[in-house]
Structure formats: structure tokens, C-alpha cells
Short mmCIF file of C-alpha atoms and ligand atoms in Angstrom, two decimals:
data_model
loop_
_atom_site.label_atom_id
_atom_site.label_comp_id
_atom_site.label_asym_id
_atom_site.label_seq_id
_atom_site.Cartn_x
_atom_site.Cartn_y
_atom_site.Cartn_z
CA MET S 1 13.54 2.89 14.94
CA ASP S 2 16.17 -0.16 15.97
CA ALA S 3 17.06 -1.99 12.84
CA SER S 4 17.33 -5.24 14.69
CA ALA S 5 20.72 -6.83 14.23
CA GLY S 6 20.40 -9.73 15.96
CA MET S 7 16.81 -11.22 14.33
CA ASP S 8 17.98 -14.27 11.99
CA PRO S 9 17.29 -13.34 8.42
CA SER S 10 17.46 -17.67 7.41
CA ALA S 11 14.34 -18.37 10.84
CA GLY S 12 11.10 -19.48 9.26
CA MET S 13 12.74 -20.43 5.43
CA ASP S 14 11.68 -24.04 5.69
CA ALA S 15 8.21 -22.67 5.87
CA THR S 16 8.02 -20.48 2.95
CA ALA S 17 10.83 -21.74 1.03
CA GLY S 18 10.26 -22.26 -2.79
CA MET S 19 6.56 -20.99 -2.87
CA ASP S 20 6.36 -18.54 -5.32
CA ALA S 21 1.80 -18.14 -6.30
CA SER S 22 1.25 -16.13 -8.77
CA ALA S 23 0.90 -11.99 -8.42
CA GLY S 24 -0.87 -11.19 -11.59
CA PRO S 25 -0.58 -9.30 -13.97
CA ARG S 26 1.22 -5.80 -12.93
CA THR S 27 -1.33 -2.78 -12.10
CA ILE S 28 0.84 -0.25 -13.74
CA ASP S 29 3.00 0.20 -16.71
CA TRP S 30 4.47 2.09 -19.68
CA ASP S 31 3.07 0.97 -23.11
CA ALA S 32 4.20 2.84 -26.24
CA GLY S 33 3.81 6.16 -24.59
CA ALA S 34 1.17 6.07 -22.49
CA ILE S 35 0.63 4.92 -18.49
CA VAL S 36 -2.08 2.15 -18.50
CA THR S 37 -3.15 1.16 -15.52
CA VAL S 38 -6.37 -0.95 -13.85
CA ASP S 39 -8.99 1.62 -12.73
CA GLN S 40 -9.57 0.33 -9.03
CA VAL S 41 -12.51 2.45 -8.69
CA ALA S 42 -14.13 0.15 -10.88
CA LEU S 43 -13.27 -3.05 -9.14
CA PRO S 44 -14.77 -5.58 -7.69
CA HIS S 45 -17.32 -5.56 -10.74
CA GLU S 46 -15.43 -4.59 -13.70
CA HIS S 47 -12.01 -4.97 -14.19
CA ARG S 48 -10.96 -2.25 -16.83
CA MET S 49 -7.90 -0.83 -17.63
CA LEU S 50 -7.41 2.74 -18.12
CA ARG S 51 -4.59 4.28 -20.69
CA LEU S 52 -3.28 7.89 -20.16
CA GLY S 53 -1.54 9.62 -22.26
CA THR S 54 -1.26 13.45 -20.51
CA VAL S 55 -0.26 14.40 -17.06
CA ASP S 56 -4.01 15.74 -16.32
CA GLN S 57 -5.25 12.22 -17.07
CA LEU S 58 -2.99 10.99 -14.44
CA ILE S 59 -3.30 13.64 -11.04
CA ASP S 60 -7.09 12.62 -12.08
CA ALA S 61 -6.64 8.81 -11.60
CA ILE S 62 -4.32 8.87 -8.52
CA GLN S 63 -6.92 11.64 -6.64
CA ARG S 64 -10.00 10.07 -7.29
CA LEU S 65 -7.81 6.89 -6.75
CA ALA S 66 -7.94 5.38 -9.54
CA ILE S 67 -4.55 4.10 -8.76
CA ARG S 68 -3.90 3.99 -5.26
CA GLY S 69 -1.95 2.73 -2.26
CA ALA S 70 1.88 4.05 -1.50
CA PRO S 71 3.97 1.97 -4.07
CA ALA S 72 1.97 1.61 -7.16
CA LEU S 73 1.86 5.60 -6.39
CA GLY S 74 5.23 6.02 -6.19
CA ALA S 75 5.33 4.18 -9.44
CA ALA S 76 2.92 6.10 -10.94
CA GLY S 77 5.23 9.34 -9.99
CA ALA S 78 7.78 7.79 -11.96
CA LEU S 79 6.05 6.98 -15.13
CA GLY S 80 3.73 10.30 -14.91
CA VAL S 81 7.23 12.21 -14.95
CA ALA S 82 8.09 9.81 -17.88
CA LEU S 83 5.57 10.74 -20.08
CA SER S 84 6.40 14.35 -18.80
CA ALA S 85 9.46 14.26 -20.55
CA HIS S 86 8.24 12.46 -23.63
CA LEU S 87 5.43 15.15 -24.54
CA HIS S 88 7.81 17.84 -23.54
CA ALA S 89 11.23 16.89 -25.15
CA ASP S 90 13.01 20.08 -25.42
CA ASP S 91 11.06 21.41 -22.15
CA PRO S 92 12.56 20.46 -19.37
CA GLU S 93 10.82 23.40 -17.41
CA ALA S 94 8.09 22.05 -17.85
CA VAL S 95 8.53 18.77 -17.40
CA ARG S 96 9.65 19.88 -13.71
CA ILE S 97 6.22 21.90 -13.47
CA ASP S 98 4.11 18.15 -14.06
CA ALA S 99 6.52 16.79 -12.04
CA ASP S 100 6.20 19.42 -8.77
CA ARG S 101 2.19 18.67 -9.49
CA ILE S 102 2.44 14.85 -9.77
CA ALA S 103 4.20 14.93 -6.55
CA ALA S 104 1.28 17.61 -4.87
CA ALA S 105 -1.26 15.70 -6.63
CA ARG S 106 -1.69 13.63 -2.63
CA PRO S 107 0.57 14.49 0.09
CA THR S 108 0.37 11.26 2.38
CA ALA S 109 2.15 8.78 0.86
CA ALA S 110 5.89 8.84 1.07
CA ASN S 111 6.80 6.86 -2.01
CA LEU S 112 4.60 9.50 -4.84
CA ALA S 113 7.10 12.34 -4.19
CA TRP S 114 9.94 9.70 -3.67
CA GLY S 115 9.41 8.27 -7.67
CA VAL S 116 8.69 11.79 -9.27
CA GLN S 117 12.24 13.36 -7.63
CA ARG S 118 14.43 9.25 -8.33
CA VAL S 119 13.13 10.26 -12.10
CA LEU S 120 13.92 13.74 -12.30
CA ASP S 121 17.17 13.42 -11.74
CA ARG S 122 17.89 11.94 -14.75
CA LEU S 123 15.77 14.48 -16.98
CA PRO S 124 18.88 16.15 -17.70
CA GLU S 125 20.09 12.65 -19.99
CA GLY S 126 16.51 13.27 -21.59
CA ALA S 127 13.95 11.63 -22.29
CA ASP S 128 15.02 8.56 -22.57
CA ALA S 129 17.58 7.99 -19.45
CA VAL S 130 13.91 9.25 -17.39
CA LEU S 131 11.97 6.18 -18.88
CA ALA S 132 14.39 3.92 -17.87
CA GLU S 133 14.85 4.81 -14.53
CA ALA S 134 10.97 4.75 -13.83
CA ARG S 135 11.14 1.27 -15.98
CA ALA S 136 13.75 0.62 -13.06
CA VAL S 137 11.20 1.68 -10.07
CA LEU S 138 8.80 -0.60 -10.89
CA ALA S 139 10.76 -3.78 -11.22
CA GLU S 140 12.86 -2.56 -8.23
CA ASP S 141 9.07 -1.99 -6.39
CA GLU S 142 7.86 -5.84 -6.79
CA ARG S 143 11.05 -6.89 -6.23
CA ALA S 144 11.15 -5.38 -2.98
CA ASN S 145 7.66 -6.87 -2.17
CA ARG S 146 8.53 -9.50 -2.54
CA GLU S 147 11.28 -9.41 -0.62
CA ALA S 148 9.88 -7.72 1.70
CA SER S 149 6.23 -9.67 2.10
CA ARG S 150 8.78 -12.84 2.28
CA ARG S 151 10.62 -11.59 5.38
CA ALA S 152 7.30 -10.98 7.00
CA ALA S 153 5.95 -13.90 6.42
CA GLU S 154 8.35 -15.52 8.19
CA LEU S 155 8.98 -13.17 11.03
CA VAL S 156 5.62 -13.74 11.80
CA LEU S 157 5.80 -17.65 11.79
CA GLU S 158 8.42 -17.22 14.54
CA LEU S 159 6.28 -14.35 16.54
CA CYS S 160 2.77 -16.78 15.99
CA SER S 161 2.74 -20.57 17.53
CA ARG S 162 -0.54 -21.00 16.43
CA ARG S 163 -1.00 -23.16 13.03
CA PRO S 164 -2.25 -22.44 10.66
CA LEU S 165 -2.37 -18.96 11.10
CA ARG S 166 -5.20 -16.24 11.70
CA VAL S 167 -4.59 -12.95 10.25
CA LEU S 168 -6.42 -9.33 10.19
CA THR S 169 -5.63 -7.15 7.66
CA HIS S 170 -6.75 -3.10 6.82
CA CYS S 171 -7.06 -1.60 3.55
CA ASN S 172 -6.04 -3.10 0.09
CA THR S 173 -1.84 -3.56 0.49
CA GLY S 174 -1.75 -6.53 -2.30
CA ARG S 175 -1.14 -6.80 -6.16
CA LEU S 176 -3.26 -3.51 -6.87
CA ALA S 177 -1.37 -1.58 -4.54
CA THR S 178 1.72 -2.11 -6.44
CA VAL S 179 2.92 -2.92 -9.25
CA ALA S 180 3.39 -6.39 -8.32
CA TRP S 181 2.48 -8.72 -5.23
CA GLY S 182 1.98 -6.63 -2.52
CA THR S 183 2.97 -5.51 0.95
CA ALA S 184 1.27 -7.08 3.68
CA LEU S 185 -1.45 -9.14 1.66
CA GLY S 186 1.98 -10.57 -0.43
CA ALA S 187 2.44 -12.34 3.07
CA VAL S 188 -0.49 -13.26 3.35
CA ARG S 189 0.42 -15.01 -0.23
CA HIS S 190 3.07 -16.48 1.12
CA LEU S 191 2.06 -17.27 4.08
CA ALA S 192 -1.29 -18.97 2.39
CA ALA S 193 1.73 -20.85 -0.58
CA ALA S 194 3.12 -22.25 2.48
CA GLY S 195 0.11 -23.94 3.70
CA GLN S 196 0.28 -21.80 7.07
CA LEU S 197 -2.98 -19.57 6.37
CA ASP S 198 -6.05 -20.70 8.03
CA TYR S 199 -8.09 -17.32 6.88
CA VAL S 200 -8.21 -13.76 6.33
CA LEU S 201 -10.41 -11.00 7.72
CA ALA S 202 -10.67 -7.59 6.07
CA ASP S 203 -11.22 -4.92 7.31
CA GLU S 204 -13.98 -3.09 4.73
CA THR S 205 -11.97 0.05 4.96
CA ARG S 206 -14.41 3.15 5.75
CA PRO S 207 -15.25 5.12 4.00
CA LEU S 208 -13.59 3.87 0.34
CA LEU S 209 -13.83 0.12 0.89
CA GLN S 210 -10.63 -0.71 -0.24
CA GLY S 211 -10.26 -4.07 1.94
CA ALA S 212 -13.94 -5.24 0.91
CA ARG S 213 -13.72 -4.40 -2.58
CA LEU S 214 -10.15 -4.82 -2.93
CA THR S 215 -8.38 -6.94 -0.93
CA ALA S 216 -12.16 -9.68 -1.14
CA TYR S 217 -11.38 -9.15 -4.77
CA GLU S 218 -7.26 -10.52 -4.27
CA LEU S 219 -7.76 -13.22 -1.60
CA ALA S 220 -10.22 -14.69 -3.88
CA GLU S 221 -8.66 -14.33 -6.81
CA ALA S 222 -6.00 -15.57 -5.27
CA GLY S 223 -8.05 -18.79 -3.66
CA ILE S 224 -7.00 -17.64 -0.49
CA ARG S 225 -9.79 -18.08 2.78
CA TYR S 226 -11.20 -15.03 3.63
CA ARG S 227 -14.57 -13.09 5.61
CA VAL S 228 -14.87 -8.92 6.01
CA CYS S 229 -14.85 -7.26 8.23
CA PRO S 230 -16.43 -4.26 9.35
CA ASP S 231 -13.83 -2.02 10.85
CA SER S 232 -15.64 -2.04 14.18
CA ALA S 233 -15.88 -5.51 14.80
CA ALA S 234 -11.92 -5.97 14.69
CA ALA S 235 -11.11 -5.57 18.06
CA THR S 236 -14.40 -7.47 18.80
CA ALA S 237 -12.65 -10.49 17.01
CA MET S 238 -9.27 -10.23 18.39
CA ALA S 239 -11.68 -10.07 21.82
CA GLN S 240 -13.39 -13.40 20.65
CA GLY S 241 -9.39 -15.10 19.43
CA LEU S 242 -10.05 -15.47 15.79
CA VAL S 243 -6.80 -13.22 15.44
CA ASP S 244 -3.21 -14.08 15.55
CA CYS S 245 -1.61 -11.53 13.94
CA VAL S 246 -2.29 -7.84 12.08
CA LEU S 247 -0.60 -7.30 8.94
CA VAL S 248 -0.99 -3.78 7.60
CA GLY S 249 1.56 -1.69 4.95
CA ALA S 250 2.62 1.47 5.60
CA ASP S 251 2.28 5.29 3.34
CA ARG S 252 4.92 6.75 5.23
CA ILE S 253 7.13 6.12 8.47
CA ALA S 254 8.91 8.47 10.73
CA ALA S 255 12.72 7.72 11.59
CA ASN S 256 10.70 6.57 15.45
CA GLY S 257 9.04 3.75 13.62
CA ASP S 258 5.60 5.84 14.00
CA VAL S 259 3.54 4.62 10.44
CA ALA S 260 0.66 6.67 8.88
CA ASN S 261 -1.33 4.21 6.92
CA LYS S 262 -5.23 4.29 5.85
CA ILE S 263 -7.36 5.43 8.44
CA GLY S 264 -8.78 2.89 11.13
CA THR S 265 -5.00 1.28 11.12
CA PHE S 266 -4.19 3.19 14.70
CA PRO S 267 -7.30 1.38 16.35
CA VAL S 268 -6.77 -1.88 15.51
CA ALA S 269 -3.10 -1.28 16.38
CA LEU S 270 -4.74 -0.59 19.65
CA ALA S 271 -6.54 -3.38 20.36
CA ALA S 272 -3.88 -5.89 18.93
CA ALA S 273 -1.70 -4.54 21.87
CA ARG S 274 -4.38 -4.91 23.79
CA HIS S 275 -4.86 -8.40 23.14
CA GLY S 276 -0.94 -9.22 22.61
CA ILE S 277 -1.81 -9.69 18.95
CA PRO S 278 1.32 -8.94 17.15
CA PHE S 279 1.15 -6.30 14.70
CA VAL S 280 3.31 -6.16 11.62
CA VAL S 281 3.76 -3.48 9.16
CA VAL S 282 5.56 -4.92 6.01
CA ALA S 283 6.96 -1.86 3.52
CA PRO S 284 9.48 -1.43 0.67
CA GLU S 285 12.08 1.36 1.74
CA SER S 286 10.65 3.76 -0.49
CA THR S 287 8.25 3.75 2.10
CA LEU S 288 10.60 5.05 4.87
CA ASP S 289 10.71 8.98 5.40
CA LEU S 290 14.16 9.58 7.75
CA SER S 291 13.76 13.60 7.48
CA LEU S 292 10.19 13.63 9.49
CA PRO S 293 12.11 12.25 13.57
CA ASP S 294 8.20 11.42 14.21
CA GLY S 295 4.19 11.05 12.80
CA SER S 296 3.24 14.70 13.96
CA GLY S 297 5.17 15.56 10.92
CA ILE S 298 3.22 13.73 8.59
CA VAL S 299 0.72 16.14 6.35
CA ILE S 300 -2.75 13.59 6.58
CA GLU S 301 -5.12 13.77 3.34
CA HIS S 302 -8.49 15.03 4.39
CA ARG S 303 -11.34 13.60 1.49
CA ASP S 304 -14.35 15.27 0.23
CA PRO S 305 -17.27 15.00 3.14
CA ALA S 306 -19.25 13.59 0.86
CA GLU S 307 -17.02 10.28 1.12
CA VAL S 308 -18.64 9.64 4.33
CA THR S 309 -21.99 11.65 4.37
CA HIS S 310 -22.94 9.65 0.95
CA PHE S 311 -22.70 6.29 0.01
CA ASP S 312 -22.66 4.44 -3.09
CA GLY S 313 -24.05 8.45 -4.49
CA GLN S 314 -26.75 8.13 -2.45
CA PRO S 315 -27.53 10.42 0.80
CA VAL S 316 -27.13 8.58 4.15
CA THR S 317 -27.18 11.98 6.44
CA PRO S 318 -29.60 15.22 7.17
CA ALA S 319 -28.43 17.22 4.36
CA GLY S 320 -25.85 19.96 4.84
CA ALA S 321 -24.61 17.09 7.33
CA GLY S 322 -20.91 17.72 7.64
CA ALA S 323 -17.85 14.86 8.27
CA PHE S 324 -14.85 14.29 9.39
CA ASN S 325 -12.67 12.63 6.70
CA PRO S 326 -8.70 12.25 6.99
CA ALA S 327 -7.66 9.44 4.73
CA PHE S 328 -4.85 8.31 6.83
CA ASP S 329 -3.78 8.14 10.51
CA VAL S 330 -0.46 7.29 12.63
CA THR S 331 -0.17 4.89 14.70
CA PRO S 332 2.60 5.15 16.98
CA ALA S 333 5.93 3.14 17.32
CA ASP S 334 5.32 1.74 20.83
CA LEU S 335 1.83 -0.22 19.52
CA ILE S 336 4.18 -1.89 16.46
CA THR S 337 5.88 -5.39 16.91
CA ALA S 338 7.79 -4.53 13.70
CA ILE S 339 8.03 -2.68 10.57
CA VAL S 340 9.94 -5.46 8.16
CA THR S 341 11.53 -3.90 4.85
CA GLU S 342 13.10 -5.30 1.68
CA THR S 343 16.86 -5.25 3.54
CA ARG S 344 15.43 -4.54 7.36
CA ILE S 345 13.83 -5.71 10.57
CA TYR S 346 13.08 -3.09 12.65
CA ARG S 347 11.65 -3.32 16.14
CA ALA S 348 10.68 -0.68 18.54
CA PRO S 349 13.02 -0.12 21.06
O1 MRU F 401 -5.79 5.86 0.50
P1 MRU F 401 -5.15 4.54 -0.47
O2 MRU F 401 -6.03 3.35 -0.67
O3 MRU F 401 -4.77 5.27 -1.22
O4 MRU F 401 -4.05 3.89 1.18
C1 MRU F 401 -3.80 2.99 0.85
C2 MRU F 401 -3.35 2.36 2.05
O5 MRU F 401 -3.57 3.10 2.92
C3 MRU F 401 -2.11 1.80 2.22
O6 MRU F 401 -2.02 0.49 3.39
C4 MRU F 401 -0.92 1.70 1.97
O7 MRU F 401 -1.04 2.94 0.35
C5 MRU F 401 0.09 0.86 1.89
S1 MRU F 401 -0.32 0.06 0.07
C6 MRU F 401 0.89 -1.49 0.04
#
């Protein structure tokens, strides 16, 4: 990856300066000895909060995607170690075992193990130091996402000449996927607040519908014009001239700029390249995994075939049908126009 030193970080400032639409309440936080979080499985029909008082409850919430999205998983990992440290104040070994279990709950998002490790380093100082570090992770996540998304909004205003902009996005990268505000959807918020956004096409995001359920919920909440788009219609929307740029998030970014993100991102990138449409990834630095030279080393989570063979609990396939159900794919760096973090803009050489 090449951090593009030549880019002017102030370009586009006039268009987006001073805007600050509300990010809403925090998606995940610490409250009096427990982790409190929005139950993302219940949305959009029910807004339910979960109170997680054990590490087992946290791991269950992560695995059934009640907590999801890479930055939110980083916060969950940090808070999970803080929770364990408070439950086992005199037993650091028990905390280390819990930390390993939390970090392994989902393998693809770099932020989960990153959040766990970052606060675990404070364990020798005691439970309160671990909690203080976890709180710092949460505060930094919100700041990082606001800054990365502001930079991304400026970049797409440079890259795309049409006004107002029509953006396509995949999965959910908003406040629900982070502690607050969001990454790619945070950039959408910036563009909307600056009056530079026409509409969003939100890929439904098969099979768990993070786009149809969560991105649509957040866009409706923010009063931003949108339509939900079957994943399979994204290329057609581009071919019909309905998309000016693609904004997505990331779960893990390798050193060469290959990006793991929600399954279906790679075909969107292929279609965008075919149509000459900028494809921009927005993520905090904590999503970078520079230990991996390229995306071939990224561990891809495979999920329960029932997520594909069933819809809303009802079977849609003949009994006994198997399913290929990777939760993520890897988009090669050469299909990515730019990766924007809170500190840098990377462009493929
Ligand atoms: O399986 P999920 O819902 O956790 O997958 C989430 C994604 O792929 C997001 O695009 C990614 O984590 C970035 S969120 C800012």
C-alpha cells in the first residue's frame, strides 16, 4: 500500500466543513459492571438493549451478530477483557483464558483481537486500569471514525464530479457497526449534512441482510434518501448510470491493500471497476493487519448453512441441501481506488 503523500488533506474542506449530524447514542458501552449494547439481531423492528454480565454472554452476542461490525467488535473485545478482569480480580490467568476465547469468537475482523490485546497489556496494573484502557478504545473509535469518514467524504467530492452524489454501499458500516458515527456510512452522513448527497443505494447484503435491516434503519433515522438494492442488482444500477461512487468498510486490511469485508463486496468492486466508478474503503487504522503481506492469509469465517438454506426460520431449499456460506470475501487492492483511515489515504500503486 502506498500512503499517498501527494494528496491534499484540506481539499474539499469547504464543502464539508462545520457539519456534524448527530451520531446518536453509543452502540456499545460499559455500565456499572456490565456491557450494554444494542441488540442488532432485533433491529429494525425492535430497539432492544442487552446487558451482558458474563464473558459467555458476550461471546454468544458476538457469534449471533447481536454485536457486529469490525470497530464495534474491537470495542466489545476491549470491554470483554475489562469485564473478565472485574469478575476475576485475583486471577489474571482466568482473564487471559477469557481474553483468548473472546478474541477467537469471530476470526476475520482484525479489530476484535486488536481490542482484546490492547487492554490485556494493562492487566498487570489491575482491573481498573484495564477498564480505563477499554474506555479509551471506545472514545478513540468514535474520534477515528469521524475523522476517517470526514476525509473519505472530501475524497469522493474530489473524485466524482456529479452533484449531488449517488452512493452505493454494502453491508452496514454506520453507528451500529462502530461505537458511534460509522465509517463508510459516516462519510455518507458527512455528505448529506453538506447537502452533497442525492441518495444511497443500500445493498441488502445477503444472507443476513445487514444492509436491508441496519443500513436502511440508520439512513431512515438520519433522514437520508435511500433505496434498498438486491446485491445482484448492484452491477445493473452501475450500468444504468445510477451510481457515482461506492463506499464500503473493512474487516481486515492486508499490507498490500487487499481488503476483507462482508461477502459480496468483491463483486461490487469488480462491477465498479468495469464502469469506472470510484471504490473507496473507509476504516480505522485498527483494521489494518500489516503482519499479512496480502489477503491470501486472511482467515475467512464460514457460517451456519442454515443462514442460506432458511429464510426467517423457514426452509427455502429441499431438505438436506448444503450451502457455501463464507461471511466475508477479499477484494484485491487493484480494484480499490483508495483506503481512507483517520490518518492516511492509501492508493494502490
Ligand atoms: O458480519 P458482520 O456484520 O460483522 O460484517 C460487517 C462488515 O463486513 C462491515 O462492512 C465491516 O465490519 C466494517 S463496519 C464499519
